[in-house]
XYZ file of C-alpha atoms in Angstrom:
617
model
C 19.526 -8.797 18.205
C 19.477 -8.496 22.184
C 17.166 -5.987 22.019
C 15.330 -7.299 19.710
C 14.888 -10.424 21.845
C 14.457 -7.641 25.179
C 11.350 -6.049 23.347
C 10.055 -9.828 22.639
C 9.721 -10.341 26.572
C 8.581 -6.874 27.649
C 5.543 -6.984 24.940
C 4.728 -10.457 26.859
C 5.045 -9.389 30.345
C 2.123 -8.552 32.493
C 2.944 -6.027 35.560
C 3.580 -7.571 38.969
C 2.219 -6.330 42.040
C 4.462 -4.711 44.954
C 2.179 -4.155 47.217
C -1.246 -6.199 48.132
C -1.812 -9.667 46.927
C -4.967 -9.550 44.158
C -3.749 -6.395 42.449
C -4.754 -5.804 39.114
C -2.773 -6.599 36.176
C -2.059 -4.566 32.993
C -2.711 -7.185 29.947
C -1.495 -4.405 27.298
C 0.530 -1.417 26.711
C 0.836 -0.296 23.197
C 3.177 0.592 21.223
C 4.592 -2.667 23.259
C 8.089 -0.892 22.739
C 10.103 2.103 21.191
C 13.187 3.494 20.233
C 15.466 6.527 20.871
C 16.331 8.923 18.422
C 13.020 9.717 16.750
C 12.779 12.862 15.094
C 9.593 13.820 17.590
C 10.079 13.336 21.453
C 6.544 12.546 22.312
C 5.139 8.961 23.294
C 1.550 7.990 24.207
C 1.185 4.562 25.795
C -2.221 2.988 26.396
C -2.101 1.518 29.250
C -5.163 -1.441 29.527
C -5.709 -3.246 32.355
C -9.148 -3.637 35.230
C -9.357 -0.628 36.807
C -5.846 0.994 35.870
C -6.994 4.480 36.003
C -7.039 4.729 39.535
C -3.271 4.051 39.189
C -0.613 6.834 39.023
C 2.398 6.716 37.152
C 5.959 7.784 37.903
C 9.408 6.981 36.495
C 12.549 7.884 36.725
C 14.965 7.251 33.534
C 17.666 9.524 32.385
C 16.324 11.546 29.535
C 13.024 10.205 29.925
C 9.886 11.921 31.998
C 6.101 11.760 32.056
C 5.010 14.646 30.407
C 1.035 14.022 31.050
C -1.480 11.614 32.131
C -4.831 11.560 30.263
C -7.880 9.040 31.921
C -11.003 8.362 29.704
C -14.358 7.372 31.164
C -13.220 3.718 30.971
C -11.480 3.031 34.040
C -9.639 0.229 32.203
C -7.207 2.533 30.239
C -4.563 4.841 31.071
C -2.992 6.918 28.540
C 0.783 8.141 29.674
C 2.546 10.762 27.645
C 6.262 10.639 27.639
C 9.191 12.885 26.498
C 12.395 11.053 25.327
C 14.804 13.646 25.568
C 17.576 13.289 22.464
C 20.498 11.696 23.057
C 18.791 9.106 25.426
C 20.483 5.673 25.452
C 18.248 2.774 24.807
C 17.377 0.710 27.981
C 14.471 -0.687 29.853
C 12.605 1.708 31.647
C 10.534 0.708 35.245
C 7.208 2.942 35.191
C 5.956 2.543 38.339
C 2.011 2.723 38.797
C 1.078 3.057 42.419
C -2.810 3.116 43.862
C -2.380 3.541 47.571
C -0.277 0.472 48.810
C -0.176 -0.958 45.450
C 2.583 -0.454 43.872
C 3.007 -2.290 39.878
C 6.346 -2.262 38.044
C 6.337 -2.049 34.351
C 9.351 -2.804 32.381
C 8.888 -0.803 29.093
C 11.865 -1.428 26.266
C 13.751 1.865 24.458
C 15.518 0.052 21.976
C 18.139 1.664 19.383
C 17.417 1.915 16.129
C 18.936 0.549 13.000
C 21.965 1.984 11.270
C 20.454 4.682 8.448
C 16.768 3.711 9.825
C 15.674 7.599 9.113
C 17.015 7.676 5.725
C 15.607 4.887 4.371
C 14.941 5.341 0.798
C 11.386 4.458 -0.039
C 9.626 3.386 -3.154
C 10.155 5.444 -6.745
C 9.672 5.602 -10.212
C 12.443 3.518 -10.420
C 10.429 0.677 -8.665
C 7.811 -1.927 -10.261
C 5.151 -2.823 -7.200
C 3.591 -6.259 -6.994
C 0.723 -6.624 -5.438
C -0.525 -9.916 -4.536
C -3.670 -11.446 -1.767
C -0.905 -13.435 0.516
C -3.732 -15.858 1.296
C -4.496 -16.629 -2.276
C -0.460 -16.667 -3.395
C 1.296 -19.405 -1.888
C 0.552 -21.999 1.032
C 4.363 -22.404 2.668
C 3.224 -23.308 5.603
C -0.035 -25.725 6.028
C 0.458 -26.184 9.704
C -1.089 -22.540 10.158
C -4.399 -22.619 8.017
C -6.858 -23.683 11.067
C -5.377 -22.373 14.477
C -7.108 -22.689 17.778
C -9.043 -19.198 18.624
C -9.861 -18.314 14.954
C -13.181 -19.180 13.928
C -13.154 -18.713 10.551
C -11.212 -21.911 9.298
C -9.354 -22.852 5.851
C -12.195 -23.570 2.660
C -10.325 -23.336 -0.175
C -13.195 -24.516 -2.394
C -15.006 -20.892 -1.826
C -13.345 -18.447 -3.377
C -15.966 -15.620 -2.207
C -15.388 -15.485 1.226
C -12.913 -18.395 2.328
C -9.249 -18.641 3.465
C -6.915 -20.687 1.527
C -4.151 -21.223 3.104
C -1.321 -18.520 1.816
C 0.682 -16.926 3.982
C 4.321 -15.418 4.901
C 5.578 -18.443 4.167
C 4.640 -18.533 1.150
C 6.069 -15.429 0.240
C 9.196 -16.230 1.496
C 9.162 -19.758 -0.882
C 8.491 -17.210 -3.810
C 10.594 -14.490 -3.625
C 13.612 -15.545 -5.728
C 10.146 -16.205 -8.583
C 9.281 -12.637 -7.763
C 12.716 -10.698 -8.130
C 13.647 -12.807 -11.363
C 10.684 -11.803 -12.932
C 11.864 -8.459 -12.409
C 9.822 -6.680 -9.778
C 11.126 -4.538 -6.795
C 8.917 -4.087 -4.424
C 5.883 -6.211 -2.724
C 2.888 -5.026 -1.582
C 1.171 -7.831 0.170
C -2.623 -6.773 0.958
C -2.813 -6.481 4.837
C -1.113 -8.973 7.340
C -2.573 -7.443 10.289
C -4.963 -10.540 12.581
C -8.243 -10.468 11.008
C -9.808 -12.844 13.622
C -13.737 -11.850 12.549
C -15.858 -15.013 12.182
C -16.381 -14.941 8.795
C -14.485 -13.003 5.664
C -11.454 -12.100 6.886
C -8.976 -13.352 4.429
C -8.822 -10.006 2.580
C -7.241 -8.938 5.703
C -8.791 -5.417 5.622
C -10.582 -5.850 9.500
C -7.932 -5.845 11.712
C -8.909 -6.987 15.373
C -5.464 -6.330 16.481
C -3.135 -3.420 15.399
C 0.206 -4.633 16.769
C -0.138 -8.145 15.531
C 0.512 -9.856 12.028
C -2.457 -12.368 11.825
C -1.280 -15.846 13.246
C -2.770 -17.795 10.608
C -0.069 -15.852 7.856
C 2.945 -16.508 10.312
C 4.019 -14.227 13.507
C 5.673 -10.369 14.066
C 9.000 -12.318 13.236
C 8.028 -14.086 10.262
C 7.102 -10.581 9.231
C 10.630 -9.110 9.725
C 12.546 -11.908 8.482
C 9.843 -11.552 4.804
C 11.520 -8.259 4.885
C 14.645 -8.467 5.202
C 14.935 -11.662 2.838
C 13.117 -9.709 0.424
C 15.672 -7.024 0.583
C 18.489 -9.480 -0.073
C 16.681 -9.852 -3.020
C 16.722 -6.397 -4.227
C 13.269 -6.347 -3.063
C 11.783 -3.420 -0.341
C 7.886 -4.112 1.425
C 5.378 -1.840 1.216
C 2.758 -2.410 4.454
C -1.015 -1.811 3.461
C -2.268 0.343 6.599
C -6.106 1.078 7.000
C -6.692 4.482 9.170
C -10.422 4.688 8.322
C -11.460 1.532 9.834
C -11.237 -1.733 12.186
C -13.206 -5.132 12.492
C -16.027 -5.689 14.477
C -13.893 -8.447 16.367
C -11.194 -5.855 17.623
C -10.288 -6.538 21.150
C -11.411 -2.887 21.471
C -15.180 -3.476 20.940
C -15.474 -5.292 24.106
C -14.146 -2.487 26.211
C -14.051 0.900 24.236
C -11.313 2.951 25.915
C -14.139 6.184 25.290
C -17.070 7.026 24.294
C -16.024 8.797 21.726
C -13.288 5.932 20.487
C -15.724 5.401 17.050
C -17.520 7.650 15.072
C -21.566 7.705 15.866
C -20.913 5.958 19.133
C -20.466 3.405 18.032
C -23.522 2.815 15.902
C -23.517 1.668 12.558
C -24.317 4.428 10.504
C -23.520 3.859 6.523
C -21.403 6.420 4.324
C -22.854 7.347 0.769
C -19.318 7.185 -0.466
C -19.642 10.525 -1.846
C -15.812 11.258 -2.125
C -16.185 14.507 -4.170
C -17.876 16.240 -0.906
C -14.531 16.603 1.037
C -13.088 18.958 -2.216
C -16.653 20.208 -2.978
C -16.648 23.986 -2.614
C -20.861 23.614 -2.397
C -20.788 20.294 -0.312
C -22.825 20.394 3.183
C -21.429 19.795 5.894
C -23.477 17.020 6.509
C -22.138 15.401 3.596
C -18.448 15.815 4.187
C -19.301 14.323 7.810
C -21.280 11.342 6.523
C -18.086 10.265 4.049
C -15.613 10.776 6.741
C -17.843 9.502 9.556
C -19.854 6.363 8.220
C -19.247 2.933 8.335
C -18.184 0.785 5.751
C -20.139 -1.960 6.884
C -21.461 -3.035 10.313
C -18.531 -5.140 10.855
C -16.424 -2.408 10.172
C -16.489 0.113 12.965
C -14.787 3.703 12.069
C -12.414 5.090 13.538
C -13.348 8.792 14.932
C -9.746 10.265 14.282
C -11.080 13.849 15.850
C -10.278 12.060 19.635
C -6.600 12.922 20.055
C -5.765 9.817 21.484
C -6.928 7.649 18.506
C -5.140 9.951 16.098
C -2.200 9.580 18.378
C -2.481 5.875 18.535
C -2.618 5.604 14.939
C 0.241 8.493 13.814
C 2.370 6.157 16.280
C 0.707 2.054 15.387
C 1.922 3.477 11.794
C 5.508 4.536 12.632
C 6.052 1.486 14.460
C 5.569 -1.017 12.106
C 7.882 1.257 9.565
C 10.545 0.660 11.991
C 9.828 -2.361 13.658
C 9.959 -4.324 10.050
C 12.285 -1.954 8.224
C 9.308 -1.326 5.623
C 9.820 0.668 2.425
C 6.756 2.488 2.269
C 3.286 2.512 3.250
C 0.001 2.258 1.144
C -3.213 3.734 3.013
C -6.315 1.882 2.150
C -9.609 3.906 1.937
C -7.728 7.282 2.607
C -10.094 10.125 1.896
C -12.506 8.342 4.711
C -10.352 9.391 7.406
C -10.555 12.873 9.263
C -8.785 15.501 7.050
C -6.747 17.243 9.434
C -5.948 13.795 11.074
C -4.604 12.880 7.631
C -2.917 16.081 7.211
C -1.179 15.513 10.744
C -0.582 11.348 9.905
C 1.282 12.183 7.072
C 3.648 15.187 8.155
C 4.633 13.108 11.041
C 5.290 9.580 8.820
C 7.308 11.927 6.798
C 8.982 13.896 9.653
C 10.749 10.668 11.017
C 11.301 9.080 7.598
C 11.522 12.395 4.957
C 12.618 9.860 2.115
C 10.134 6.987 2.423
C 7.169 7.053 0.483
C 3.416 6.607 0.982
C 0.896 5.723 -1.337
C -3.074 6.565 -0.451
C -6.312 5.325 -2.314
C -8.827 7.554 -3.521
C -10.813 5.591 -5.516
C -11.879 8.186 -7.985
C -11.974 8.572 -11.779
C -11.741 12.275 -11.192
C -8.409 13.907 -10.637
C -9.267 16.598 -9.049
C -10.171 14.535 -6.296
C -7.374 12.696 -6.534
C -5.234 15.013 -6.451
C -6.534 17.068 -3.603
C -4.588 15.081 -1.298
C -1.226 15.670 -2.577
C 1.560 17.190 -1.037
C 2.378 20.696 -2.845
C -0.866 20.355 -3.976
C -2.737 24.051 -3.437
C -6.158 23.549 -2.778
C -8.379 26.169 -2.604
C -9.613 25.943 0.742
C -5.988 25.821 1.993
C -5.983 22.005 3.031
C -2.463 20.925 3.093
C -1.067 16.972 3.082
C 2.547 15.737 3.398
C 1.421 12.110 1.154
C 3.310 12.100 -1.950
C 1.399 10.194 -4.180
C -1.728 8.221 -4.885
C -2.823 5.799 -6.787
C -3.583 6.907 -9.965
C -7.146 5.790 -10.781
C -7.850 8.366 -13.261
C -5.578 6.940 -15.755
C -6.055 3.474 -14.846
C -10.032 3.992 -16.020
C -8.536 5.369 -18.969
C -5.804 3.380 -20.230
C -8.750 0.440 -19.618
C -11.187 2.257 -21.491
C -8.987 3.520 -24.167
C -7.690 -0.165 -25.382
C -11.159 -1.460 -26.089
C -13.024 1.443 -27.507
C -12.999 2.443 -31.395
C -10.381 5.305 -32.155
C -12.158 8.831 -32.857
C -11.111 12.235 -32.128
C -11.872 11.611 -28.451
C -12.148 8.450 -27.685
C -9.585 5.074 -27.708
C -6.436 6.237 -27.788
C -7.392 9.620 -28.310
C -9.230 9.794 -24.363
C -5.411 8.262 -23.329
C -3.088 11.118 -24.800
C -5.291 14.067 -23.626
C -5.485 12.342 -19.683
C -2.219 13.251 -19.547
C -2.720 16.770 -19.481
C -4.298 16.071 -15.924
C -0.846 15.803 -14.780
C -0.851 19.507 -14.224
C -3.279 18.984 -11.433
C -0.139 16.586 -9.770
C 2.771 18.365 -8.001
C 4.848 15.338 -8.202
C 3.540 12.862 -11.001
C 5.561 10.067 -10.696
C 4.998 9.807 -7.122
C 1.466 8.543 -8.667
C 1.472 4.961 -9.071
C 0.013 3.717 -12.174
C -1.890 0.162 -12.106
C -3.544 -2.243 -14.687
C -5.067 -3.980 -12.316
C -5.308 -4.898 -8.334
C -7.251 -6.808 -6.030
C -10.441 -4.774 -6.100
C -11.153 -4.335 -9.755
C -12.141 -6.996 -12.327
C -8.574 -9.140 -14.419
C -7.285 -6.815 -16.950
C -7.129 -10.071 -19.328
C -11.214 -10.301 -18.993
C -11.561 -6.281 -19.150
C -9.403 -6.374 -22.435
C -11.913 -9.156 -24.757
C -9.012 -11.870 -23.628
C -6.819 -10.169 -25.939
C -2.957 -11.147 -25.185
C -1.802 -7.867 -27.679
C -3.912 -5.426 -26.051
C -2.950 -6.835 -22.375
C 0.714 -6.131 -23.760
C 0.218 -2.664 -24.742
C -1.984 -2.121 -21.233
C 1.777 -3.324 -19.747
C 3.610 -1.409 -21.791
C 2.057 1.826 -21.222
C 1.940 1.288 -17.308
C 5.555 0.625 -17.289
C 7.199 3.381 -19.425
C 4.828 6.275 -18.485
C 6.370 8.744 -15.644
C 4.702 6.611 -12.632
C 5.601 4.146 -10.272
C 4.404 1.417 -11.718
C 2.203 -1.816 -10.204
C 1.022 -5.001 -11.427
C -1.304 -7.418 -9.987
C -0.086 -11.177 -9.449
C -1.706 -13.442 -12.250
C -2.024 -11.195 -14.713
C 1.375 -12.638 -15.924
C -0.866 -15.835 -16.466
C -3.701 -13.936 -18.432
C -5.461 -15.248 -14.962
C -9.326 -13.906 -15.885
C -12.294 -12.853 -14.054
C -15.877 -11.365 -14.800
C -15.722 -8.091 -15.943
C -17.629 -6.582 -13.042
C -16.245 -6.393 -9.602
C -16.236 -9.986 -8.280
C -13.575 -10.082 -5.391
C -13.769 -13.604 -5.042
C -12.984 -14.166 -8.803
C -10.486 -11.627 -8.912
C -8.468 -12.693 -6.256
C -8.295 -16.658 -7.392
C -5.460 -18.639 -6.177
C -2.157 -18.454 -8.455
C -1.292 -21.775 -9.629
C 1.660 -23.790 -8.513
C 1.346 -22.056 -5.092
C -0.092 -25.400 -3.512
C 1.234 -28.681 -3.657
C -0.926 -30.528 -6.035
C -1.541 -27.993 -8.511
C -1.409 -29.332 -11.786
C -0.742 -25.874 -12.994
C 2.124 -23.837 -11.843
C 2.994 -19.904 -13.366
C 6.963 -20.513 -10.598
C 7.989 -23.119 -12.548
C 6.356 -23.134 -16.029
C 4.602 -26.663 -15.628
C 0.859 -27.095 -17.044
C 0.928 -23.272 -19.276
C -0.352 -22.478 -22.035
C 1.515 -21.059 -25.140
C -0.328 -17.445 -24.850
C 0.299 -18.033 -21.233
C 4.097 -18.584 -21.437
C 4.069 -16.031 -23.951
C 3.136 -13.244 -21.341
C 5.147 -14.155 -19.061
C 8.231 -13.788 -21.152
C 7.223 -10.849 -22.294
C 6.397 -9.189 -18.792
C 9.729 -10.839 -17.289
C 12.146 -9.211 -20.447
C 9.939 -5.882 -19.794
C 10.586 -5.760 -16.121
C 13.983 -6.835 -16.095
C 14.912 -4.086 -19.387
C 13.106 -1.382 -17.202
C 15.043 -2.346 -14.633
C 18.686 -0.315 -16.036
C 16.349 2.614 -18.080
C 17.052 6.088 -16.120
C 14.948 7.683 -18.448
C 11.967 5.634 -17.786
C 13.016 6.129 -14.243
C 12.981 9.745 -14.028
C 13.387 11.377 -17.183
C 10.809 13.553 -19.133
C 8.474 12.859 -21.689
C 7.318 13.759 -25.064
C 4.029 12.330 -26.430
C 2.337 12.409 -30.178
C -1.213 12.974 -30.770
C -2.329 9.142 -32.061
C -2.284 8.681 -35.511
C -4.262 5.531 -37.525
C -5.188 3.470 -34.484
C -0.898 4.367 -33.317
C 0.329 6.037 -30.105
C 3.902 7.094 -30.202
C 5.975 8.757 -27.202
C 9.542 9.083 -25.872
C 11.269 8.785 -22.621
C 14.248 11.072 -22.751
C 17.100 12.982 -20.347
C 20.163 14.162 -21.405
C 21.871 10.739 -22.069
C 19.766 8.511 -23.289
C 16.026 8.116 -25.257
C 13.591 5.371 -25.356
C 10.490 5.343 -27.724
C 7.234 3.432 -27.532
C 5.473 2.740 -30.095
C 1.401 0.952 -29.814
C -0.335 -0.195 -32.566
C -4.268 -1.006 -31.920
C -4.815 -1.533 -35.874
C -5.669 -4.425 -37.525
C -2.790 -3.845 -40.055
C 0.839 -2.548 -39.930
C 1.238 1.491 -39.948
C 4.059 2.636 -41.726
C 4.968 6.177 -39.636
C 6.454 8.893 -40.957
C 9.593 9.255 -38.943
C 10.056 13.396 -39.151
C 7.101 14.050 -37.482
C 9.207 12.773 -34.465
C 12.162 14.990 -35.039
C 12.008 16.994 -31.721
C 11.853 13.666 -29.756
C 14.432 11.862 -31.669
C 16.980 14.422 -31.675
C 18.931 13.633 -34.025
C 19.136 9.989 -33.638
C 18.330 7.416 -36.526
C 18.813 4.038 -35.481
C 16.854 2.578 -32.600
C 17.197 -0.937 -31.350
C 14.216 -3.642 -30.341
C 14.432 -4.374 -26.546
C 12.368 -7.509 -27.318
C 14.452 -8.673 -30.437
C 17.495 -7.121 -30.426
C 16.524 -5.714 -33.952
C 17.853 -2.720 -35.284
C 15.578 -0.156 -36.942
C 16.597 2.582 -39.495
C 14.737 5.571 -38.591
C 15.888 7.824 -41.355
C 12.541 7.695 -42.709
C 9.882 5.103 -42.527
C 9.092 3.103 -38.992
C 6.367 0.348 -39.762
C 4.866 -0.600 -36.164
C 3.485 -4.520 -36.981
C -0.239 -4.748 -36.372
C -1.638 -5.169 -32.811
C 1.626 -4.834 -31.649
C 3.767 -3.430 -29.129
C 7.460 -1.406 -30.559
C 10.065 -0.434 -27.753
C 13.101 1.510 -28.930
C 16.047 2.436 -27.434
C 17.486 5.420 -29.849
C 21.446 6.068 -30.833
């Protein structure tokens, strides 16, 4: 806790001058602090502050030395490399910057790090995400919604573009809601200040990488989400963007290069052709205008081929990992960034923390795309990544697709059991995470006709396949939207998460019957999953789908699980030998909704437009 509180009052202290009244004053250095024992030795500070460069640095710590000195065009920055030998004690180092007769004294905190910190374990198949817009979950806090300095004020009548009010608080409230319903692990979309004028609940423009946007809560609030949720049985997953930064970044009024963005600067759009980065024909031309254009004007890119942003970033990344004791890491808009950046971001995440997890987006329906990013993954033109998984979009498309469509030879549920043979393509497959729904894509209630059995098998299937599973908050609630891409619509507040909601999905008040209905349904799901090692981590063993039925098996060496979904109209009775292999042996097989006991000598009849979960003895 001291040096907790240490690092609290270095990150807020501005140098003071030694030498001649009127000297200039450093108003950041970033990372504001670090620890010892890191697996890599290295350290960049940037160093911002009127006319800096002209200052030269020195220090003298034990185990600690300047290893290099890098000055940009900008006179305002000053990038300092240092080498923290092992076996350095934490303490406060004095890096003294000295311009003639001016000398500045720096305090810069080495703090130790927490017992186990390396090891963390990160995210698995054994894990159910939820992932949730904090703005649009829960107001805990209404004191924060309008805060002096941030234009773009509370509205909670536009859901387009308007903040509502949720925040950390919020979260914290909820989190006893959110572990009994049986998930274990939280992925907030980002925290990060988004002070842009307009637009900036989503939280995906950061204008400060080091700070968790004011109107949500502060750095603390942060940590203390964090480790509350992991009295909970809960671990938090931090949504980091590489590719990009808002046009109201402190940054854009004094670049530390020229070269900081992509283009100059200039807004120059990508085509969002992500196939040209795997493309064996693609120009180069193309590959540079994915990686290299802008989102949108108010979304500068980052130009990840200057060492010292890649640098910055590697290090802004590991820092918050430590700093809140995270459990993993999803990267937003991943295939945008450099490659070899990426490449280098994710050996060195996984060099200090070699059992966490990460997470990227590749928003593709294609898996070769997908999986071209993968670590073990052999690509043909010898790219190599260290990021275990990604989200699995491919069979997100399909699973949504395959519920609504007639059955034929290849499409409905037919299109769902041969995606699976894209798995191949995956070096690690359930280090994919498999989603019905998040915050960019339309409800999976509205997708599915507003069909409360088809939503149930969509659940089903997400949460016994061999993925790390995540759901999207509201979908508990049947919470709808159009059924194309409407952010505004899709990210609607969930009810009871305000005071004066006459509706509220915590506590059960205003539902409807198909509404509670889900809810109990996803809550004995989650919780069941919950003690299943072989939905965990143990294999599979599907069935080609047979009258408008899909039938497969979760099995090791102890115990077997079968899942049974029925699209018909009318109860299918199924011929239980076909399913010899996968049953081995066993003939009784017990409802983990019900608690009713199937004979399986022969016949199974799966109930019309219904879901059947087994566990075999």
């Amino acid at each position: 806790m001291i040096h907790r509180l240490l690092a609290t009052l270095f990150c807020a202290l501005l140098l003071q001058p030694a030498g001649a009244a009127g000297a200039s004053l450093v108003d950041r250095v970033e990372p504001p602090h670090w620890w010892v024992g890191m697996a890599s030795p290295q350290l960049q500070l940037m160093v911002h502050g009127p006319g800096i460069a002209a200052f030269t640095p020195t220090l003298r710590h034990p185990g600690v030395r300047i290893a290099g000195v890098t000055r940009t065009p900008n006179p305002n920055y000053l990038f300092i490399d240092l080498h923290i030998a092992p076996g350095t004690r934490p303490g406060t180092l004095d890096l003294r910057l000295q311009h003639g007769p001016q000398v500045l004294h720096q305090p810069y905190a080495l703090l130790a790090r927490e017992p186990g910190s390396a090891q963390r374990r990160g995210f698995s198949a054994a894990d159910v995400f939820l992932n949730l817009v904090p703005d649009r979950f829960a107001n805990g806090n209404p004191a924060n919604d309008n805060l002096p300095g941030f234009a773009d004020t509370a509205d909670r009548s536009n859901d387009a573009a308007g903040r509502h009010g949720g925040d950390i608080q919020g979260m914290v409230d909820h989190l006893g809601d959110i572990a009994a319903m049986g998930y274990t692990m939280l992925w907030p979309t980002p925290l990060i200040e988004n002070n842009q004028p307009k637009y900036s609940y989503h939280g995906y423009a950061a204008t400060d990488l080091y700070r968790i946007d004011a109107r949500f809560g502060s750095n603390e609030d942060y940590r203390r989400l964090v480790a509350l949720a992991r009295q909970q049985g809960i671990g938090v997953i931090q949504d980091i963007v590489l590719n990009h930064i808002g046009s109201g970044h402190w940054w854009m009024k004094d670049l530390p290069a020229p070269d900081w963005l992509t283009h100059g600067g200039q807004f120059v759009p990508t085509q969002h052709f992500r196939t040209a980065i795997s493309d064996p024909y693609a120009s180069q031309a193309d590959k540079r205008n994915f990686t290299e254009g802008w989102f949108t004007d108010t979304m500068p890119d980052m130009n990840q081929r200057n060492p010292l942003v890649a640098t910055y970033q590697i290090q802004n990344t590991i820092w918050w990992i430590e700093y809140a004791g995270l459990a993993g890491v999803r990267t937003d808009t991943y295939g945008y960034s450099d490659t070899a950046f990426l490449a280098e971001w994710s050996r060195r995440v996984m060099q200090e923390y070699p059992r966490l997890n990460i997470v990227g987006e590749e928003w593709s329906g294609n898996p070769v795309v997908v999986s071209y990013w993968l670590r073990g993954r052999r690509n043909p033109d010898g790219y190599v990544s260290h990021t275990p998984g990604m989200m699995d979009f491919p069979l997100h498309e399909t699973l949504r697709r395959a519920l609504v469509a007639d059955d034929g030879m290849f499409t409905g549920l037919s299109e769902l059991y041969a995606a699976l043979a894209n798995d191949q393509l995956y070096p690690e497959p359930m280090n994919m995470v498999l989603f019905e729904g998040n915050h960019d894509v339309p409800r999976l209630f509205s997708v599915l006709h507003e069909d409360p059995a088809l939503v149930k098998m969509a659940l089903a299937y997400v949460l016994t396949m061999p993925r790390i599973p995540q759901l999207y908050y509201g979908t508990d609630l049947l919470m709808a939207s159009p059924t194309q891409r409407d952010d505004g619509a899709t990210r609607r507040d969930y009810p009871g998460g305000w005071p004066g909601d006459t509706v509220n999905g915590f506590t059960g008040a205003g539902l409807s019957a198909p509404q509670k209905d889900m809810q109990a349904f996803l809550r004995r799901l989650l919780n069941w999953r919950k003690g299943q090692p072989a939905v965990h981590h143990g294999k599979l063993m599907h069935y080609t789908p047979d009258r408008g039925t899909y039938a497969w098996f979760r099995y090791d060496d102890r115990q077997r699980v079968m899942v049974v979904l029925n699209k018909s109209r009318e109860a299918v009775p199924l011929d239980t030998a076909r399913f010899a292999e996968a049953m081995a042996g066993r003939r009784l097989g017990t409802d983990v909704f019900t608690g009713q006991v199937h004979d399986l000598a022969s016949t199974l009849t799966v109930p019309a437009r219904s879901v059947l979960i087994l566990e075999l003895k």
